Short mmCIF file of C-alpha atoms and ligand atoms in Angstrom, two decimals:
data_model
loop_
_atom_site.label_atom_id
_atom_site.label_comp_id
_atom_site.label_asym_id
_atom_site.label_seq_id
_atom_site.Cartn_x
_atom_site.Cartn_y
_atom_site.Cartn_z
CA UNK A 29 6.90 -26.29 4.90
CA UNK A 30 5.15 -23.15 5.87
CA UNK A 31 3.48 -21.21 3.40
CA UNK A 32 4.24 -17.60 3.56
CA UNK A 33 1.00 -15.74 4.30
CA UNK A 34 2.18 -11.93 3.34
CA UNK A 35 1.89 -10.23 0.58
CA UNK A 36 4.40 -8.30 -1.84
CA UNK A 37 3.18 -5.30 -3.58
CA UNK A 38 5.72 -4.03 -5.94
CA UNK A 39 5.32 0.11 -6.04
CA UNK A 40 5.08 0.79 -10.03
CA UNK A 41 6.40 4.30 -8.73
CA UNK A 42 9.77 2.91 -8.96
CA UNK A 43 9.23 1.79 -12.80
CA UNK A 44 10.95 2.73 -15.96
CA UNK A 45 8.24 4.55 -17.52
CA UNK A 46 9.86 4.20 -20.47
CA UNK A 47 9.30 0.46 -20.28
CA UNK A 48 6.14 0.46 -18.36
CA UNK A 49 4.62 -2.07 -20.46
CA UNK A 50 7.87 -4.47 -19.68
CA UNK A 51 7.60 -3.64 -16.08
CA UNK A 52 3.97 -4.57 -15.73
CA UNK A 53 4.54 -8.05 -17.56
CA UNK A 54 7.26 -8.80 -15.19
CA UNK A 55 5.08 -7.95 -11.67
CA UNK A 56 2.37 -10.29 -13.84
CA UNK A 57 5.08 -12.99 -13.66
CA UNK A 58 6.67 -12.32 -11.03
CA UNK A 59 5.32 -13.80 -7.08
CA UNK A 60 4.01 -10.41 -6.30
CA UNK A 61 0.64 -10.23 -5.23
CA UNK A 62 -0.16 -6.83 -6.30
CA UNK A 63 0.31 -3.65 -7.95
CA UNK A 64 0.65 -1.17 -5.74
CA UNK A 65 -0.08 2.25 -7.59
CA UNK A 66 0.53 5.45 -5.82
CA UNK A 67 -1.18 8.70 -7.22
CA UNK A 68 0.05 11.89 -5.87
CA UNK A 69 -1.17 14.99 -6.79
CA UNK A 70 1.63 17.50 -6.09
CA UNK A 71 -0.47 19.10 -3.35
CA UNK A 72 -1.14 17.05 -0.46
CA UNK A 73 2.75 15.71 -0.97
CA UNK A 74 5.47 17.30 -2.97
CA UNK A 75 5.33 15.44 -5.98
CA UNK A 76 3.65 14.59 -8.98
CA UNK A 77 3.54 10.79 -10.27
CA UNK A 78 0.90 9.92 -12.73
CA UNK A 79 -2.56 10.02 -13.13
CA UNK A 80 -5.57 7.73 -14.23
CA UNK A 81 -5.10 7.33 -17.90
CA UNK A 82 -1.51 5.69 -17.05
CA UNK A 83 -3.53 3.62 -13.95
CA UNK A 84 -5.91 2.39 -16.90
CA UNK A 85 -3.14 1.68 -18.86
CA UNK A 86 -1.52 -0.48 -16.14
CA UNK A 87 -4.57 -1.93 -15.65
CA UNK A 88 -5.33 -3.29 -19.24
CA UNK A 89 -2.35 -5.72 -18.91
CA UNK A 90 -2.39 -6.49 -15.24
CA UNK A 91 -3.01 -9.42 -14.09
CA UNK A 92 -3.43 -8.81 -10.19
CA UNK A 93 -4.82 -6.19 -8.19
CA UNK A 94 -4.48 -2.65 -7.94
CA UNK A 95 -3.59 -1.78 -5.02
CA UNK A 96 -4.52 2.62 -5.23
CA UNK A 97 -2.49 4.77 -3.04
CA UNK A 98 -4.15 7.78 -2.69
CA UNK A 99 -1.84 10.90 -1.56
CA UNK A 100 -4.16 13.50 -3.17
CA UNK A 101 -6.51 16.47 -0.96
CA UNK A 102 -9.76 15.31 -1.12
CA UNK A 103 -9.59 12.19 -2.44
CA UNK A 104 -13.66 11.68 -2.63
CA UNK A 105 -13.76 13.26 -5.92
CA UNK A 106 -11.76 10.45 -7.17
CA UNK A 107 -13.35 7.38 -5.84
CA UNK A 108 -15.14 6.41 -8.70
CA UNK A 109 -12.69 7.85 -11.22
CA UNK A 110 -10.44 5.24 -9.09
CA UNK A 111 -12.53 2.22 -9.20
CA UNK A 112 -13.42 2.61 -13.02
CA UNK A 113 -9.87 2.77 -13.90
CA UNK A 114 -9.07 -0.64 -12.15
CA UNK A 115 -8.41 -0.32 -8.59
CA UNK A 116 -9.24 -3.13 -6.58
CA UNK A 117 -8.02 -1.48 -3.02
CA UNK A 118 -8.30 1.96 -2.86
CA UNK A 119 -6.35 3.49 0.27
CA UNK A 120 -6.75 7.21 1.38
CA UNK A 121 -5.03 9.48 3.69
CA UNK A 122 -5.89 9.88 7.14
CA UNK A 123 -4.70 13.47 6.90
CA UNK A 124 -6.33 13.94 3.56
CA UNK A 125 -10.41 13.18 4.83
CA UNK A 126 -12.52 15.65 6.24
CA UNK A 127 -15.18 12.79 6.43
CA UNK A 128 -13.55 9.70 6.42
CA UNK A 129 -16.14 7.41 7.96
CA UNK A 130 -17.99 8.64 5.05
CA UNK A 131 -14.83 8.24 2.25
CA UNK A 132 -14.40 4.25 3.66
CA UNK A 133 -18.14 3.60 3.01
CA UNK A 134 -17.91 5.73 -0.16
CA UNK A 135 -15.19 3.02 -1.57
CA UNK A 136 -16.83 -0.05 0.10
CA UNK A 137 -19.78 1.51 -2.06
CA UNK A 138 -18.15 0.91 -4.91
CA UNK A 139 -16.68 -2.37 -4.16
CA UNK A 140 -13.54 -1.91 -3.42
CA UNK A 141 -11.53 -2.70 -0.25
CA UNK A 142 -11.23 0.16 2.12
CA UNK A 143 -7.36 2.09 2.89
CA UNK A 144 -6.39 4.12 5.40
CA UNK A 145 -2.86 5.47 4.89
CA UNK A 146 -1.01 7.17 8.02
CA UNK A 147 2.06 9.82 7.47
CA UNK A 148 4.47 8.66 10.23
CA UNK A 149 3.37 11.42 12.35
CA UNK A 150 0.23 10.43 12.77
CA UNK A 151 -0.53 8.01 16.03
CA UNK A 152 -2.64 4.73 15.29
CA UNK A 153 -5.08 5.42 17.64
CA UNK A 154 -6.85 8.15 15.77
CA UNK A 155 -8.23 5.11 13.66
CA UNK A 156 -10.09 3.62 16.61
CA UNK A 157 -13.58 4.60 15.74
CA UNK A 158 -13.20 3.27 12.28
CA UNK A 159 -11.44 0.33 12.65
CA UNK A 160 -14.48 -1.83 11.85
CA UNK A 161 -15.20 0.08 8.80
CA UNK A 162 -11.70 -0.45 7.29
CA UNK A 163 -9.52 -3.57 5.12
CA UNK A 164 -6.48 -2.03 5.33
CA UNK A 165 -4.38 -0.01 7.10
CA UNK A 166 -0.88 1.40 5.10
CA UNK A 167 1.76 2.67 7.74
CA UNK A 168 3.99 5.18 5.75
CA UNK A 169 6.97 3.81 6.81
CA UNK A 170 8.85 7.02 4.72
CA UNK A 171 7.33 10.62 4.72
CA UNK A 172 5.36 10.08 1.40
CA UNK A 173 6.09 11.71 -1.84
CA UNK A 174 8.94 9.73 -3.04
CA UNK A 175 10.66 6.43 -3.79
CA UNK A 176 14.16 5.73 -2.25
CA UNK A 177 13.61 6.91 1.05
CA UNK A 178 14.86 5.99 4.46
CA UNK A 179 12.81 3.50 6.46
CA UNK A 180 11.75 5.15 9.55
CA UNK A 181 12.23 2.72 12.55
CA UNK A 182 9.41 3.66 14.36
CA UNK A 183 7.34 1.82 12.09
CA UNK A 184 7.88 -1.44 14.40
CA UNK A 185 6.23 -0.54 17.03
CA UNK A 186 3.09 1.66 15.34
CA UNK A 187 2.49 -1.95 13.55
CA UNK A 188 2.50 -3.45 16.96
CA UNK A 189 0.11 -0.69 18.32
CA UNK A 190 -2.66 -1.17 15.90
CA UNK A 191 -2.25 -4.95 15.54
CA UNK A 192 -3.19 -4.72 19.57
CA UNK A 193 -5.89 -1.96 18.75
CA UNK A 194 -7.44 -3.89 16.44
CA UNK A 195 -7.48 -7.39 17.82
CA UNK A 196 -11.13 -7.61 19.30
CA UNK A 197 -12.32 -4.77 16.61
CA UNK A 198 -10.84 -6.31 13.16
CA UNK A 199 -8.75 -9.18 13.18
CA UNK A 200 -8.88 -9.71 9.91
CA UNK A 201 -7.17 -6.16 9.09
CA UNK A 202 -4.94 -5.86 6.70
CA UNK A 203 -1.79 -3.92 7.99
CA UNK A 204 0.07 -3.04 4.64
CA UNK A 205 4.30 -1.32 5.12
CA UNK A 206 4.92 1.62 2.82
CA UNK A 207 8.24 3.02 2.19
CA UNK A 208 12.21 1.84 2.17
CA UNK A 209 10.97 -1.93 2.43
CA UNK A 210 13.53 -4.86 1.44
CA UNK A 211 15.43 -8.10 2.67
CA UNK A 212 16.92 -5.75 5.45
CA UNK A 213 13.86 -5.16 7.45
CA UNK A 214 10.73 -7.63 5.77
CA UNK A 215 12.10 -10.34 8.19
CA UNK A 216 11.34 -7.75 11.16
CA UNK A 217 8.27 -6.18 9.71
CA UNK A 218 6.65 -9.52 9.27
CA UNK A 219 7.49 -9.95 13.43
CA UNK A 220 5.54 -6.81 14.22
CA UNK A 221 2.69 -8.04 12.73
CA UNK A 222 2.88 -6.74 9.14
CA UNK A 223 1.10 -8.04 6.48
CA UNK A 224 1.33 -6.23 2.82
CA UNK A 225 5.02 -5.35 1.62
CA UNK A 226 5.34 -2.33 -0.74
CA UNK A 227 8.82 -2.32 -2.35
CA UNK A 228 9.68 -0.15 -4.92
CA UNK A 229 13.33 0.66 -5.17
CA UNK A 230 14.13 -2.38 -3.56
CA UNK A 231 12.04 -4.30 -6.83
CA UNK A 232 12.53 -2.24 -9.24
CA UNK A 233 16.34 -1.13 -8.16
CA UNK A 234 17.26 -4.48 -8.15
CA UNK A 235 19.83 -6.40 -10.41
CA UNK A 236 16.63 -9.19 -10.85
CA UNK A 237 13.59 -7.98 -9.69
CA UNK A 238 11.42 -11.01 -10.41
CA UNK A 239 14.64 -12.67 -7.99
CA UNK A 240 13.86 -9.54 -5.40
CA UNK A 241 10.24 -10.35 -5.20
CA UNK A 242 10.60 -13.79 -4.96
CA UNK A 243 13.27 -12.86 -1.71
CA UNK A 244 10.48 -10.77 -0.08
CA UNK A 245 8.19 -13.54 -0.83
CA UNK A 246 9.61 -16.29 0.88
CA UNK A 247 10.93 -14.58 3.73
CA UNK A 248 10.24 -15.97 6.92
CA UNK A 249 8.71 -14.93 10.03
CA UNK A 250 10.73 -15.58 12.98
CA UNK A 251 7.60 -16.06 14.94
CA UNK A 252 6.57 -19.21 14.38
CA UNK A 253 2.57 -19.52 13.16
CA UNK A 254 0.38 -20.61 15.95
O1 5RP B 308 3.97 5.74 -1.28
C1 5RP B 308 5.14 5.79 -1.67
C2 5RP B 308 5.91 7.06 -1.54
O2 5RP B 308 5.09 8.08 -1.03
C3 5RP B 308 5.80 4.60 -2.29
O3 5RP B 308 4.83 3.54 -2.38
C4 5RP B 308 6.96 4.10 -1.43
O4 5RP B 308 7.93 5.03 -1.27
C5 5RP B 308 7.54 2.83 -2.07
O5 5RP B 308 8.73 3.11 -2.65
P1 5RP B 308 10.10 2.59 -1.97
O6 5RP B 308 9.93 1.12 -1.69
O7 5RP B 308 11.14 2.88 -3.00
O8 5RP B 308 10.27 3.40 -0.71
CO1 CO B 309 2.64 4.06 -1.75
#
């Protein structure tokens, strides 16, 4: 039987943060890999989510990694902020770095893996000359800001673009899907060449999420492993 290789990285955006504590415990036994946290400071997108303390408080009773999703200007002020309050990935906007070959080594720095997130505007290739500096890329895969969203098709094919760009550069790159992921499409993502899932409504919507993370789990790509 083949063992899934993805990852599913429930978005704790899509919580009741009236029963955060509840929530975390079931991600922690749930088949989720990680805890994908997204921080947005009501500047660089339209919306305000939470901050650090409630990150630290996620962290205390987590028991897999943070996976930090940046959507703040100027997200270097917040690296180490980030890292001390339990981040184990810490992903920043492409749009958001005036210095990003800087910002990656910044978080490498402070040993964490390195993010790039790209709005769905924004072409793949402007990545190239940091490709080797990076662990992960995060395709926005919604305009970011909110939970809920419409998947934006596209997506397929910008997965497809920087799996090819970064074949000689960074195999090993993490390409992580952000934004109106669920059954309908993981089947599809995981053909272009995806390999982190963020779900949040799709989780945290559902009638059972522990049962909706265990269905992103073991879905199957239909290309069959080499
Ligand atoms: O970064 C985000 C929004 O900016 C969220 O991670 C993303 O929207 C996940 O939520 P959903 O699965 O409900 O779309
Ligand atoms: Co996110």
């Amino acid at each position: 039987m083949s063992t899934t290789k993805h990852l599913i990285a429930p978005s704790v955006l899509a919580a009741d943060f009236a029963r955060l504590y509840d929530d975390v415990q079931m991600v922690n036994n749930s088949e989720a890999d990680w805890f994908h946290i997204d921080i947005m400071d009501g500047v660089f997108v339209p919306n305000i989510s939470f901050g650090f303390p409630v990150m630290q408080a996620i962290a205390k009773h987590a028991q897999k990694p943070l996976d930090v999703h940046l959507m703040i200007v100027d997200p270097d002020r917040y690296l180490k902020t980030c890292k001390d309050a339990g981040a184990a990935v810490i992903t920043v906007h492409y749009e958001a770095c005036h210095h990003l070959h800087r910002t990656l080594s910044a978080i490498r720095e402070l040993g964490c893996k390195a993010g790039v997130a790209l709005n769905p505007h924004t072409p793949v290739s402007l990545l190239k000359d940091v490709l080797a500096d990076l662990d992960l890329v995060c395709i926005m895969s919604v305009n970011p800001g909110f939970g809920g969203q419409k998947f934006i098709p596209q997506t397929y094919t910008k997965i497809k673009e920087l799996r090819e760009l970064a074949a000689n550069v960074n195999p090993a790159l993490l390409i992580e899907i952000d934004g109106g992921v669920g059954t309908g499409n993981a089947a599809a993502l995981l053909d272009a060449g995806a390999d982190v899932l963020v779900a949040g409504s799709s989780v945290f919507g559902a009638a059972d999420p522990i049962v909706a993370v265990k269905e992103l789990k073991h879905i199957e790509s239909g290309i069959q492993s080499a």
